[in-house]
C-alpha cells in the first residue's frame, strides 16, 4: 500500500479533519427503558473492549481494497470527513429499542517539536483515546443535551502522532453519538500543531483542489416538489474550473459507495454555474442525496475517490392545495389511491382493501417483521394490523395465509416488555393495541405469557380512559407535535371503530374532536405551523413533509398527501365517526384575524405551575401566520421543540433559533435548524414577536443565532438598512409580508449549509424582532418596508424598547413582564384555550366551541353535546 498525506490546519485548536468509521450497533433486548446513569454505565461496561478494535492502518480509500475495517461481524470502510463549523464527528441514529453503539475517528497530529499539550474531548457518552498506539484515557459518563468535556494532558513527539478516538453511546431513540477534539498548548513554549490524514489516492494535489471546489457548492433549497428544479450551484467568486460528475441518487446504505442513480451530469463546472439534475416530478417521492465526485475517468480509473454529499427530499409530482380543494369523497378516494401505491406498509394494505384491491402475498411481510422486533416504533403498525383483522378479517380479498400470519403476529407481540417511559402518543397506541388484541383473543393467552386477552383488554381500557380524560383536563404534553398528533389519531380512530366499550368509544370520539379542533385553529393554508413540542428537521421547513398535512388535506382540503399515510388512512377508513362540520367550518374560515392562546401541562398534576406548563399563541390572518411558545424555559438547553415561526405559505416560513451544532439533517437533536443550544425568551403580541437570546450562560460553540429564511419560497424578498444602519430582511408571498431584524448585524448567507436560506447574526446576546403584515392593512410591499424602516427601537443588552407596526410601544427584557403602551400583557398563565371560538379553563375537562349559529360541547365525562 502506497500512502501519501493530506495536511490541514487546526481551527481555533479544533481538529476538523478525520477518518471515520461506524456506527456499529448492537441491540440490547433484555432491558426496558428508562435507563438511569448507573444502568447506562453497566451496559457500556458489558460491551467494553480494552483493545481499540483497529488492527489495520486507517487510510482514505483510493483503491477499494484499501481502508477496510472489520471487527467481528461488523464490516465497514474508513471515510474521510471534513467537519462542519461545529467541529463534531456526528453518528447519531434513531434506535426504537435500547442499543449499544460505537464509532471510531482517526487522525494524526503533526507537531513541530516534542511538547506537552492538553487534548480535550467533547462527548455525550463513554470514550477512549489512544495516542501513538498507547491508551491514554477512558471516559465513562453520559450526557443527553450538553457535551461532557474530557481534558487530558498528553505528550506529542516531534513529527506525526497517530490519534484514535472510540466514542460510544447506550440508549433508546436518538441519543447523541457525537465527538470533537481540541488541542491546546501548555504554556508558550510549544510548537505548531497540524493534522495529517493518510490517503491512498495518488494525485493528492488534484484531490485537494477538488475538495476545496466541492466545499464551495451549495443548494438553495432542500425540499422539492412538482416542477421545481433540483440543482447545485457554485458562487461567482470560484477561481477554478473542473470536470466533475454530479449525481442525484438514493441515500447509500452503510458500506455501499452509492445508491440508485436518478440523474447524473458530467462536465466542466466553473464560477456561477448551476448544474441541473432533474425536476422533482421526474423522480419518485423520497429522500435523496446529491453526490459531487470527480469525472468517471478520475474516480474509477485514477481512483481519486473524493466526494461531497447534500441531503434533500423530493415529493415527486404531489399536489399542494393552499386553499380548500375538492370534495371530501374525492379527497378520500385520492388519499386511498395514493396510499395504496406504497408497498410494505400496513396502512397501504388497509387502503388497498378499502378500495377492494387484492393484497399481494408479501403485502404485509415487512410490517410483520417490524412488529416482531417488539419495539415501540412498531406500535402504529401493530394497531393498523389489528384494524385489518377487525375490518377485513372475513373478506375474501384478505388471503387466509396472510390473515393467519397477522393473527400470530399481533397475539405474540411482547406487550409486557415495552418501556415504562412511553411518549404521549406511544401510550395511547399501546393501550389501543391492548384493548383490541384483548377483545379478539379474550380467552386465549396473549403476549407470550400466562395472561389472557381479557386481562389485556381490562388494563388497556383502564389506562386509555385515564389517558383521554387527562388530555381533556390538561391538554397535550406533546403540544402541536405533528408526528405525535398523527399517531394519536391512528389510535383514536381504531378505538372509535372497534372498541366494544361505549365509554371508550365516547371518549375516543371527544378526544379526536379536540385534536382536530386544535389542528384547525393552528393551521394556515394546510400548514400545522407556528410552534411544536417535538418535530423533525424537515418538517420545520414548511408543510410539505409534515405528518399532519395529509390529514388537513383530507378533512378540509388544504395540504398535501405525502409519505405520512397512517393518520390519513385511519381517518379515511373510519365508519363510526362523523367529522364535525363545525370544526371544518372553523378550519376553512378566513376572518380578519384569529388570536389563539393555549396552555398545556407537560406533567399530570393537580396544582400546575409555570414550570409544568407551556403557554403558546398563534396569530392567523388570511395572508399570514405567526406563532410562538411564550417564555418557555429561557436560557436552558433545548431539544426537538420548535418555539416560533412565521408563515406566508406551505414552504414560505421563517423561524429563529440558536443552532446547537452544525448538523442539518438526520436524527440528531437539537441541531442547526431544530431546537436551540440555548432557548430564547419569547413574547408575542398579535402580529409582532420578540425573541431574546442569551448565549453567555453556557460556553456555546456556535456563537450566533440565525433565522431560516428560504428566499426561493418567496415571491419577493430584499434586505435593507434604515438610517441607523440596522438591517431588515423583508419577504412577500401573495398579499402577506414578513419583516425581520436583529440587534446584531444580520447577513444573508450565500454559501454553506444555509445558502440563501439563512440570516445569521453573530454575537452571544441578540434580540430578534419579527413583524407580519398584509396588503389590505399595510399597503403594497414597498409601503410595508418603509413603515418598518421608520420604526424606532432601542436594545440595551437584553432589554428591548420600541414600536410595532401597529403604533404600540413595547418593552420586554430577559426578566420581567411584557408591557404594551405601559400595560402589562400576560405571556403565561393562559386559559386552556382562548380564541375566536372558545374559552376553556384548564383542568375542567370540557370545552364549548361555537362558530356562527353552531356550537358543540366537548365533555370528557360524557358524550359530545350539540348546543
Coordinates of N, CA and C in Angstrom, one line a residue, residues 361 368 398-408:
X361 N -49.0 -11.4 -2.0 CA -48.6 -12.4 -1.0 C -47.6 -11.8 0.0
X368 N -45.0 -7.2 9.3 CA -45.0 -8.2 10.3 C -43.5 -8.4 10.9
X398 N -58.8 -10.7 1.7 CA -57.8 -10.8 2.7 C -57.4 -12.3 2.7
X399 N -56.3 -12.6 2.1 CA -55.9 -14.0 1.9 C -55.7 -14.7 3.3
X400 N -56.2 -16.0 3.3 CA -56.2 -16.8 4.5 C -54.8 -16.9 5.1
X401 N -53.7 -17.1 4.3 CA -52.4 -17.3 4.8 C -51.9 -16.0 5.5
X402 N -52.2 -14.9 4.8 CA -51.8 -13.6 5.4 C -52.5 -13.3 6.7
X403 N -53.8 -13.6 6.7 CA -54.6 -13.4 7.9 C -54.1 -14.2 9.1
X404 N -53.7 -15.5 8.9 CA -53.1 -16.3 9.9 C -51.8 -15.7 10.4
X405 N -51.0 -15.2 9.5 CA -49.7 -14.6 9.9 C -50.0 -13.4 10.8
X406 N -51.0 -12.6 10.4 CA -51.3 -11.4 11.1 C -51.8 -11.7 12.5
X407 N -52.7 -12.7 12.6 CA -53.2 -13.2 13.9 C -52.0 -13.6 14.9
X408 N -51.1 -14.4 14.3 CA -50.0 -14.8 15.2 C -49.1 -13.6 15.6

